[in-house]
Amino acid sequence: MCGECGCGEREEIAVHKHILEDNVLKAEENRRIFNSNNILSINVMGSPGSGKTTLIEVTASSLTDINIGVIEGDLETSIDAERLKGKCKSVVQITTGNACHLDADMINKALESMPLGELDILFIENVGNLVCPALYDLGEHIKVVILSTTEGEDKPLKYPVMFKKADAVVITKYDLADVLNFDLEKVINNIKKVNKRADIVVTSYKNPESWINFLKGKIKLAIPS
Ligand code: MG
Ligand code: ZN
């Protein structure tokens, strides 16, 4: 695990503060790169298995006239990047080894190998984790936190830092809601307890329209025609 969890000694905490300050500068550099290339960038965060890669996959299948780039973050393997290759314009895998989050410098290096002038949207799929990815600005325009029906309704209360940072919370696998006794009203209330401004989008692999419409609205704002 990384040291940002706050379990370190005082000296370590000072080092981490420094790391976070450096990260802010790199994030600003990334944001300048996104803006100068007219790329809408989206940081996708959520637990392992919540449906982050699937959401990107569905987006690529639905918006075929949009050029999508993806940076995939995982501890190991390029399984997710392989899944998306051929469906997206450009896919880069970052393997973090021990680090349980992506930072702005990793993104900055990945951008060097991407055809930035050709991209409309860049998805950054963060490492599956509801804790420290929330602490690292990557320079993205939108932070999306995914919560699948299989995770239950209590996660926004248990991981408030992550949900507080979200611009949008996407509830995935909603087609399983009945089987799981998932209470949508309860989860929406829990999200609102920690974050009143986030958009809430309810979606599933088979029925992704609400997510696609949400995204189309964001594209229009970022890239006015
Ligand atoms: Mg994934
Ligand atoms: Zn971490």
Short mmCIF file of C-alpha atoms in Angstrom, two decimals, residues 130 147 152-164 169 186-192 194:
data_model
loop_
_atom_site.label_atom_id
_atom_site.label_comp_id
_atom_site.label_asym_id
_atom_site.label_seq_id
_atom_site.Cartn_x
_atom_site.Cartn_y
_atom_site.Cartn_z
CA LEU A 130 -11.73 3.69 -3.12
CA LEU A 147 -20.29 2.29 -7.55
CA GLY A 152 -24.08 -2.22 -1.51
CA GLU A 153 -25.47 1.17 -0.52
CA ASP A 154 -23.07 2.07 2.30
CA LYS A 155 -19.86 2.83 0.37
CA PRO A 156 -20.35 6.63 0.08
CA LEU A 157 -20.51 6.80 3.89
CA LYS A 158 -17.54 4.46 4.42
CA TYR A 159 -15.31 6.13 1.80
CA PRO A 160 -16.46 9.78 2.02
CA VAL A 161 -13.19 11.32 0.77
CA MET A 162 -13.55 9.59 -2.58
CA PHE A 163 -17.26 10.37 -2.96
CA LYS A 164 -16.79 13.98 -1.86
CA VAL A 169 -21.18 9.05 -9.35
CA LYS A 186 -30.91 4.77 -0.07
CA VAL A 187 -27.69 4.97 -2.06
CA ILE A 188 -28.70 8.33 -3.57
CA ASN A 189 -29.36 9.65 -0.06
CA ASN A 190 -25.97 8.36 1.08
CA ILE A 191 -24.22 10.05 -1.85
CA LYS A 192 -26.03 13.33 -1.10
CA VAL A 194 -21.31 13.50 1.50
#
